[in-house]
CSV table of C-alpha atoms in Angstrom, one decimal:
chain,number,residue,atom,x,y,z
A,1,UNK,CA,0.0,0.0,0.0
A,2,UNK,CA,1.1,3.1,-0.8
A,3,UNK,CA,-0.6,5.5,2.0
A,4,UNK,CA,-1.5,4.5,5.9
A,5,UNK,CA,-4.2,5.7,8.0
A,6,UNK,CA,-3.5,6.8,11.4
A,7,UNK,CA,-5.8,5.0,13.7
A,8,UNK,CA,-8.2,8.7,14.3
A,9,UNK,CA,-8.4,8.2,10.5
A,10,UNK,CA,-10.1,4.7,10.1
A,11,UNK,CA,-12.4,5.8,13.0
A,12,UNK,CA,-13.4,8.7,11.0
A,13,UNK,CA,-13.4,6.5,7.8
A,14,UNK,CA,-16.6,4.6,9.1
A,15,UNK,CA,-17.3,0.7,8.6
A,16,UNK,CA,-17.9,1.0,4.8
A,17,UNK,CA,-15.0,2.9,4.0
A,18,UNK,CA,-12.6,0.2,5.8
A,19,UNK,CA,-14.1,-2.7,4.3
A,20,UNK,CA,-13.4,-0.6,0.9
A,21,UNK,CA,-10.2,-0.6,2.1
A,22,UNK,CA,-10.0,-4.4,2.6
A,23,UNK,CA,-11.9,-5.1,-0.5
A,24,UNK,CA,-9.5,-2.6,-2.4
A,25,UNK,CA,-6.5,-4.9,-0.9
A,26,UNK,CA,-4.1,-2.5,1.7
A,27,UNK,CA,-1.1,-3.4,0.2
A,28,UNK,CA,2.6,-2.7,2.0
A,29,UNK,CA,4.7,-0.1,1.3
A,30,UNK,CA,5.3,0.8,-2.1
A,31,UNK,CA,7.3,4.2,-0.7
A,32,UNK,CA,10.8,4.4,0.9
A,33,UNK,CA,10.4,3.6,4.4
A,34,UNK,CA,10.3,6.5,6.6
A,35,UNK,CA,12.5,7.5,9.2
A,36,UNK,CA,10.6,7.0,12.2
A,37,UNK,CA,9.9,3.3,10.4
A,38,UNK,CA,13.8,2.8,9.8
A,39,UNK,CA,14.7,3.2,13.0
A,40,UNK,CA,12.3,0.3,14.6
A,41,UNK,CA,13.6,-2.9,15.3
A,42,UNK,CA,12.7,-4.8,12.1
A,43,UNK,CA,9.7,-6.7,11.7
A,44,UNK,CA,11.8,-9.7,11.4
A,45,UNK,CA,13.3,-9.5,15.1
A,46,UNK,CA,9.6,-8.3,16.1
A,47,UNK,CA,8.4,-11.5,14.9
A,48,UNK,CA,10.8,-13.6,17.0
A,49,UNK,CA,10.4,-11.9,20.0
A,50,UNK,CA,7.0,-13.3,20.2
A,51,UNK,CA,8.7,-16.5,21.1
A,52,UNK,CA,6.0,-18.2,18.6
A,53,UNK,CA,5.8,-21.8,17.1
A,54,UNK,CA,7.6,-22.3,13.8
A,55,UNK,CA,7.3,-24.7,10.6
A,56,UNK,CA,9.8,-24.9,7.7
A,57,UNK,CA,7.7,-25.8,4.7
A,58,UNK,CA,10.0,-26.0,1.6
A,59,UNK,CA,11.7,-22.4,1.2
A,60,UNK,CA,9.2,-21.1,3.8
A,61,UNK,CA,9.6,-20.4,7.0
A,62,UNK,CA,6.9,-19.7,9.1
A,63,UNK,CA,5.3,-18.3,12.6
A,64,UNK,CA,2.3,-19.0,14.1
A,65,UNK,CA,0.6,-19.8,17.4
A,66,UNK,CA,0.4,-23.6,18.6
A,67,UNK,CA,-3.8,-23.1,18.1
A,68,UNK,CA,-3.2,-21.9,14.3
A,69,UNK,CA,-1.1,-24.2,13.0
A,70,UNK,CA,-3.5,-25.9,10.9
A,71,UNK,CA,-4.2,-22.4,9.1
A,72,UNK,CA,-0.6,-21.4,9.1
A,73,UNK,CA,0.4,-24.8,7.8
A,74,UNK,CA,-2.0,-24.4,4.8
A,75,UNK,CA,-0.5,-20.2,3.9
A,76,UNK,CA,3.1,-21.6,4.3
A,77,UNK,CA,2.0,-24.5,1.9
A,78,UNK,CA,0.5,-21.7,-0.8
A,79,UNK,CA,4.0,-19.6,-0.3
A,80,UNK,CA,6.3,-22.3,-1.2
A,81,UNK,CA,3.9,-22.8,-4.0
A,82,UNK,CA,3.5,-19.8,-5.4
A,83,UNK,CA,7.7,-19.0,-4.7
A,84,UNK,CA,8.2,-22.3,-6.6
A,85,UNK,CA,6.4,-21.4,-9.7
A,86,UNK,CA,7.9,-17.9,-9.3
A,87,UNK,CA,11.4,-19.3,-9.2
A,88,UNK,CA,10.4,-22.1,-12.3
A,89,UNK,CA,9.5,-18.9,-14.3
A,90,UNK,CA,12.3,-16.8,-13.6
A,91,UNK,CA,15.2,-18.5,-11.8
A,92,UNK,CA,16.1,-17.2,-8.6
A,93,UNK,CA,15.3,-18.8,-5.3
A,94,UNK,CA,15.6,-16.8,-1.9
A,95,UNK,CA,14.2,-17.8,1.7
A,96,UNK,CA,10.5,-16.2,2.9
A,97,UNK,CA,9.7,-15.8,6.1
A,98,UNK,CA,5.7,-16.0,7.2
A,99,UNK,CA,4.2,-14.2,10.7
A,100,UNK,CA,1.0,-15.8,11.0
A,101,UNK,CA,-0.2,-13.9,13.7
A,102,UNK,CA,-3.5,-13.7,16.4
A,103,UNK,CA,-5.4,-10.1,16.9
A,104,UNK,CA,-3.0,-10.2,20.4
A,105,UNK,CA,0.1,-10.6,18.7
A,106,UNK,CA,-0.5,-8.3,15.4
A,107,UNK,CA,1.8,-5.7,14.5
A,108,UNK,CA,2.3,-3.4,11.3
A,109,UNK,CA,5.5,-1.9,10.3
A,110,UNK,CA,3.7,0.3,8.1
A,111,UNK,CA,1.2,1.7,10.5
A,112,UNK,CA,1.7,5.1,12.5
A,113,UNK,CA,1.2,3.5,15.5
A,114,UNK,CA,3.2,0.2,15.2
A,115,UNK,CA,0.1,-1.8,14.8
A,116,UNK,CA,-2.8,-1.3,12.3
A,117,UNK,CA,-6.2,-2.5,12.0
A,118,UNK,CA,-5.9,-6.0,12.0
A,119,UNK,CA,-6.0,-8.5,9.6
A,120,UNK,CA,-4.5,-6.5,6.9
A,121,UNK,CA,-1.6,-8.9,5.5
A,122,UNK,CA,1.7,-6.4,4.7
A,123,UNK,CA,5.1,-7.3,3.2
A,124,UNK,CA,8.6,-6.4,4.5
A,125,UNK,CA,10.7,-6.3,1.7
A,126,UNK,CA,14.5,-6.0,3.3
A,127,UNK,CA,13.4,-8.9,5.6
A,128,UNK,CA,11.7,-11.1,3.4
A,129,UNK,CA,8.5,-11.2,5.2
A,130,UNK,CA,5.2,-11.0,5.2
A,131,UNK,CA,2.4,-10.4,8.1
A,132,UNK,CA,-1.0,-12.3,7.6
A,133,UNK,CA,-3.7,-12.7,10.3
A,134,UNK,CA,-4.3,-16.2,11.6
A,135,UNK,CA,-8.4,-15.4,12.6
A,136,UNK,CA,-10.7,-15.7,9.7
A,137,UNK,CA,-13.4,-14.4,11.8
A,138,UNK,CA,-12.4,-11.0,12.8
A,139,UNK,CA,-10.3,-8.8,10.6
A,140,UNK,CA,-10.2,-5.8,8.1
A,141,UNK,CA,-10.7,-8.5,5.0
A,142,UNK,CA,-13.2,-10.4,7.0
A,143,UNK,CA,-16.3,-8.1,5.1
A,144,UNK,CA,-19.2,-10.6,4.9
A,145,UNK,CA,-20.7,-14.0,5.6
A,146,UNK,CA,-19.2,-16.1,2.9
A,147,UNK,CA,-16.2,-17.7,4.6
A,148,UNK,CA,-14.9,-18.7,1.0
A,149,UNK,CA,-14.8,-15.5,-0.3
A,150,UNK,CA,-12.9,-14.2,3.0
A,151,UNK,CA,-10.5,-17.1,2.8
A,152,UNK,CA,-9.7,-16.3,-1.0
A,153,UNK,CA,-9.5,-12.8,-0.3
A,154,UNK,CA,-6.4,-13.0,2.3
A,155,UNK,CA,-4.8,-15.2,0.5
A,156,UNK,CA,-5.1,-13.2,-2.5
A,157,UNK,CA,-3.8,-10.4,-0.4
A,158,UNK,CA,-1.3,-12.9,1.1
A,159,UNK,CA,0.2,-13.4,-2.7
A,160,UNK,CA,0.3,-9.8,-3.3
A,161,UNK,CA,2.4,-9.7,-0.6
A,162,UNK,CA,4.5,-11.9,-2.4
A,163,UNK,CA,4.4,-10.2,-5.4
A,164,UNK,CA,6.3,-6.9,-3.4
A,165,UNK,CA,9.0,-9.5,-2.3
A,166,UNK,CA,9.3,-11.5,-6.0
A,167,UNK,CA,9.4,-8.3,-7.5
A,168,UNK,CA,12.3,-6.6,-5.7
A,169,UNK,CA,14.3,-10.1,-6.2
A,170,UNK,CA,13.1,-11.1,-9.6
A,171,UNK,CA,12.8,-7.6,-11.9
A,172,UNK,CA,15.8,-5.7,-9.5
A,173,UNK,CA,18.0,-7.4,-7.5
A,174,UNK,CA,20.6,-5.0,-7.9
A,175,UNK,CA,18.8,-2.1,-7.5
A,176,UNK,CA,19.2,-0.1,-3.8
A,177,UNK,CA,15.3,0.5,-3.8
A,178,UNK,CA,13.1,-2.1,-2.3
A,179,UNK,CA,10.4,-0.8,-4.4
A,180,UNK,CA,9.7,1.0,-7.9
A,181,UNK,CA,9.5,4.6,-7.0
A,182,UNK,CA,6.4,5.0,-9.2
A,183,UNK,CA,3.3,3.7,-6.7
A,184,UNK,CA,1.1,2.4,-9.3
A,185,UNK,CA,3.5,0.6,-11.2
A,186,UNK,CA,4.6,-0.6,-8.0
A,187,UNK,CA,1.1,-2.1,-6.8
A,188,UNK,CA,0.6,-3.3,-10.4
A,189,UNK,CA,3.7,-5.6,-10.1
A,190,UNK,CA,3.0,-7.0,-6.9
A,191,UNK,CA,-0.6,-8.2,-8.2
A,192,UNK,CA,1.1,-9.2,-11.4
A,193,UNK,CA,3.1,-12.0,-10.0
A,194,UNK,CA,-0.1,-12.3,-7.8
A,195,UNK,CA,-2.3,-12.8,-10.4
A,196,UNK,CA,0.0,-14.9,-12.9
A,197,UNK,CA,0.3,-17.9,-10.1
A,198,UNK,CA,-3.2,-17.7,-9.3
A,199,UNK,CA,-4.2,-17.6,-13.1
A,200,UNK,CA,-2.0,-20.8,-14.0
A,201,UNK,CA,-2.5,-22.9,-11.1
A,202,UNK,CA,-5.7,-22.0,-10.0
A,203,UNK,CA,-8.1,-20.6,-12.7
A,204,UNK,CA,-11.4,-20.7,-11.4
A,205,UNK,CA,-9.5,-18.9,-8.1
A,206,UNK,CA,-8.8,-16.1,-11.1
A,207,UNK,CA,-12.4,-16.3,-12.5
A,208,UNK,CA,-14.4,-15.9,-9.2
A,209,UNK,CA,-11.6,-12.8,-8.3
A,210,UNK,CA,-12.3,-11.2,-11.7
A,211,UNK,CA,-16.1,-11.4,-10.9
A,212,UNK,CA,-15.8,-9.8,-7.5
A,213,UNK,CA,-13.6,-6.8,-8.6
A,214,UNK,CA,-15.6,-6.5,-11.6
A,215,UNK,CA,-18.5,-5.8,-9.3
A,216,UNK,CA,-16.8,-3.9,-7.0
A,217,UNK,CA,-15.9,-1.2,-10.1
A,218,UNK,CA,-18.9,-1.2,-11.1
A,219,UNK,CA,-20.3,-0.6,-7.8
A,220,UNK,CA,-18.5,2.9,-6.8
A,221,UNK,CA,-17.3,6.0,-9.2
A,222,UNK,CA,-14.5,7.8,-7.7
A,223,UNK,CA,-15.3,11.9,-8.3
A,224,UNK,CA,-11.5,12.4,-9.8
A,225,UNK,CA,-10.6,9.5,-12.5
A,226,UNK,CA,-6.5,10.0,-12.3
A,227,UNK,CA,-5.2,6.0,-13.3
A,228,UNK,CA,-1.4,7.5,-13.2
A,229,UNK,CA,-1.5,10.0,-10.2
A,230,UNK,CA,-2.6,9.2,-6.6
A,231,UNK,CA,-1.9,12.2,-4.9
A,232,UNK,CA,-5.0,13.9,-5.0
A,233,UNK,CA,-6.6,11.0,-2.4
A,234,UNK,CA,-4.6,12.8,0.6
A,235,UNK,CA,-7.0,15.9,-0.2
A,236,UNK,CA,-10.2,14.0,0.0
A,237,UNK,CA,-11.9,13.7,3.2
A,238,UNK,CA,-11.5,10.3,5.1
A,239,UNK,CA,-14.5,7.7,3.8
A,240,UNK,CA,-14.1,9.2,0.3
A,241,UNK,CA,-10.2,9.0,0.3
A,242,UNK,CA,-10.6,5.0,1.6
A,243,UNK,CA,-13.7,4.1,-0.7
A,244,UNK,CA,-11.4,6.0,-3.4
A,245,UNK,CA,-8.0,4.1,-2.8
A,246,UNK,CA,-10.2,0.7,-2.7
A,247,UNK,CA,-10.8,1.7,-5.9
A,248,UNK,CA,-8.0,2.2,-7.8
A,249,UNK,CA,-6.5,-1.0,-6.0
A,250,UNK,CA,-9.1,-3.2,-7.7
A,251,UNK,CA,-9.0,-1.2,-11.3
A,252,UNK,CA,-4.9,-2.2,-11.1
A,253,UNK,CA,-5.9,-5.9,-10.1
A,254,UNK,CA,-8.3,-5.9,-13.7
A,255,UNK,CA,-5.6,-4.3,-15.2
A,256,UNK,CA,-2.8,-6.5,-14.4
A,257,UNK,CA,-5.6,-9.3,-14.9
A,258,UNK,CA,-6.0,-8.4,-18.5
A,259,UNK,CA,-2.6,-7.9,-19.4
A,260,UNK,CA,-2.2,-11.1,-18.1
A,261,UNK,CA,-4.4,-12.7,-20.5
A,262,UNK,CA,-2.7,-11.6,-23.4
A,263,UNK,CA,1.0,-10.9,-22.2
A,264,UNK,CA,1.2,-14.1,-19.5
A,265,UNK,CA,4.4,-15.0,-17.6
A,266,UNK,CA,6.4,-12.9,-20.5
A,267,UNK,CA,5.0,-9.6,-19.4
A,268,UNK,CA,7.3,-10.4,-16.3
A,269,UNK,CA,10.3,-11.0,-18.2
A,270,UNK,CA,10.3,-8.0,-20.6
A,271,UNK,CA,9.6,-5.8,-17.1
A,272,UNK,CA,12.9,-7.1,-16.1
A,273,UNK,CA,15.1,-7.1,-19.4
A,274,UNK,CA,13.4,-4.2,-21.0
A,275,UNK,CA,13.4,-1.4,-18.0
A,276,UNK,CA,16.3,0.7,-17.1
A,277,UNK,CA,15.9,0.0,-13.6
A,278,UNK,CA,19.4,1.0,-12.5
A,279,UNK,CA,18.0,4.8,-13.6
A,280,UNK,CA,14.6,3.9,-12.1
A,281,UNK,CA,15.1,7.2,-9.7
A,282,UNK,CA,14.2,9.2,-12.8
A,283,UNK,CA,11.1,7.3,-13.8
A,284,UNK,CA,7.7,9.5,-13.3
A,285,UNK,CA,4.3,7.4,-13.6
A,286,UNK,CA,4.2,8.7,-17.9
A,287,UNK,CA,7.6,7.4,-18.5
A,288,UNK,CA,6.8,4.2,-17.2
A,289,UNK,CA,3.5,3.9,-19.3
A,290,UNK,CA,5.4,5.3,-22.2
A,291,UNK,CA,7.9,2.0,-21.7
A,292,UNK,CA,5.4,-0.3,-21.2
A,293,UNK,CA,4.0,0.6,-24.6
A,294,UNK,CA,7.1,-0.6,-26.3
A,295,UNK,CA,6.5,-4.5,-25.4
A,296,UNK,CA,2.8,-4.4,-24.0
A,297,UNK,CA,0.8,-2.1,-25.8
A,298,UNK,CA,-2.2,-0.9,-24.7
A,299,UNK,CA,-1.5,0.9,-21.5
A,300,UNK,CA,-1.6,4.4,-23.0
A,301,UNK,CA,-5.1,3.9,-24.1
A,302,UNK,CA,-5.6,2.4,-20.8
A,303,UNK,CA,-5.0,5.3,-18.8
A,304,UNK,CA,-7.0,7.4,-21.3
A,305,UNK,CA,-9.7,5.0,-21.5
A,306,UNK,CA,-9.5,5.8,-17.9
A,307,UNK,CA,-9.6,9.1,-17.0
A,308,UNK,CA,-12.5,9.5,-19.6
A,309,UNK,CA,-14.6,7.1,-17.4
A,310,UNK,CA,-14.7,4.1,-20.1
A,311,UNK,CA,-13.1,1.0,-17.2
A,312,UNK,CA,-15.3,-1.4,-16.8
A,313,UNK,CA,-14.3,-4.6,-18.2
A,314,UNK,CA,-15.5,-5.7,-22.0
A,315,UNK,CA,-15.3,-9.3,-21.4
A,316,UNK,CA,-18.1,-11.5,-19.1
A,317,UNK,CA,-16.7,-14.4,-17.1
């Protein structure tokens, strides 16, 4: 994610505005980390001072309290899964670490006050790590009755996640930035890699996500359409500003989901061979869209398409 709500925020953002938020997928950081942030104790060591239970499952390794270890099990065993196919793609291995943590012991690295609003799963880049709740009956993606749809929706979430870490280690390893500097190329990525796993391995998985964002578009018109520039949510008041970045969240998971279907695994690829990543401090959000159009086009008339109010999807599942 690339904005955090203090805690008086959310209050003031109301119960339909946060589970926008959750629906809308509150991703990690896609920012540098800020000062007060860097000079925490990092999530990693956080995690282990909880003195928790741990599992090793393939490249994963993860955390958990001895009542969730079912649950964590089973989001350890989807990791490795999704790292594997990942690494089958692109080549590279590395370790990931998993916090599968209870309302009591949730934290958030990204959060102005050190914790968050639970059950919001966030990624830790420089630690390989990644914080997901172990209650499926409380939480921020926890929005309705159908357990299924809650269950797909963190571990949807739980992949992005992923997609943060696989990005930084896949597209640029070299590179001192954990993250793109341009947010929603950033976000895009992570639900790229996301999506692509999800899409292979489990496609009815993709089909019953593409239905729910579909409707979710459909469902809410933001009152500024800017695809490429974000900053304008900081001016809008609280519920609109969360309702708002839900939005644009789900419009990037459509996007990436469409590119997808057309571009596959290779999209990836050309990201990583095609980019100048090592001058990626110069990129803006137009130069990025003006490079994607040299392997991938169609994101030009994307953004147009956009920002004229033309997004909801063409094709019916």
């Amino acid at each position: 994610m690339n904005e955090r709500y203090s805690p008086a925020t959310r209050r003031g953002m109301g119960t339909a505005a946060v589970s926008a938020i959750a629906f809308g997928l509150m991703f990690a950081g896609a920012v540098p980390v800020p000062a007060a942030h860097a000079q925490r104790v990092s999530p990693l060591a956080r995690v282990e001072a909880l003195d928790l239970d741990t599992a090793t499952v393939g490249r994963v390794t993860v955390y958990f309290a001895a009542a969730d270890r079912a649950h964590a099990e089973q989001l350890a065993a989807l990791s490795e899964e999704a790292a594997a196919y990942f690494e089958r793609e692109l080549g590279t291995a590395f370790q990931l670490y998993l916090a599968v943590l209870s309302p009591e012991d949730w934290f958030d690295p990204w959060a102005d006050d050190g914790f968050g609003l639970y059950g919001n799963p966030w990624g830790w880049v420089q630690d390989l790590l990644m914080g997901i709740p172990a209650s499926l009956d409380e939480g921020a993606l926890v929005v309705g009755p159908d357990d299924d749809a809650n269950l797909r929706r963190v571990r949807f979430v739980m992949l992005h996640e992923l997609g943060h870490l696989a990005s930084k280690r896949y597209l640029h390893p070299e590179s001192s930035r954990p993250y793109s500097p341009v947010k929603w190329f950033e976000e895009f990525l992570a639900t790229y890699f996301a999506y692509a796993f999800v899409r292979s391995s489990y496609p009815e998985w993709a089909e019953a996500s593409r239905r729910e964002w579909s409707g979710f578009i459909a469902g809410y018109t933001p009152s500024v359409l800017s695809p490429l520039d974000w900053s304008f949510m900081r001016d809008l008041p609280p519920e609109e500003s969360g309702q708002t970045f839900a939005w644009y969240q789900v419009l990037l998971n459509l996007r990436a989901a469409a590119v997808y279907e057309e571009h596959g695994f290779d999209f990836l690829r050309q990201v990583r061979d095609r980019l100048a990543w090592d001058e990626a401090g110069e990129w803006t959000a137009k130069s990025v869209l003006s490079a994607l159009e040299g392997f991938a086009p169609g994101f030009e008339a994307w953004a147009e398409a956009v920002a004229n109010g033309d997004y909801l999807p063409r094709h019916r599942d």
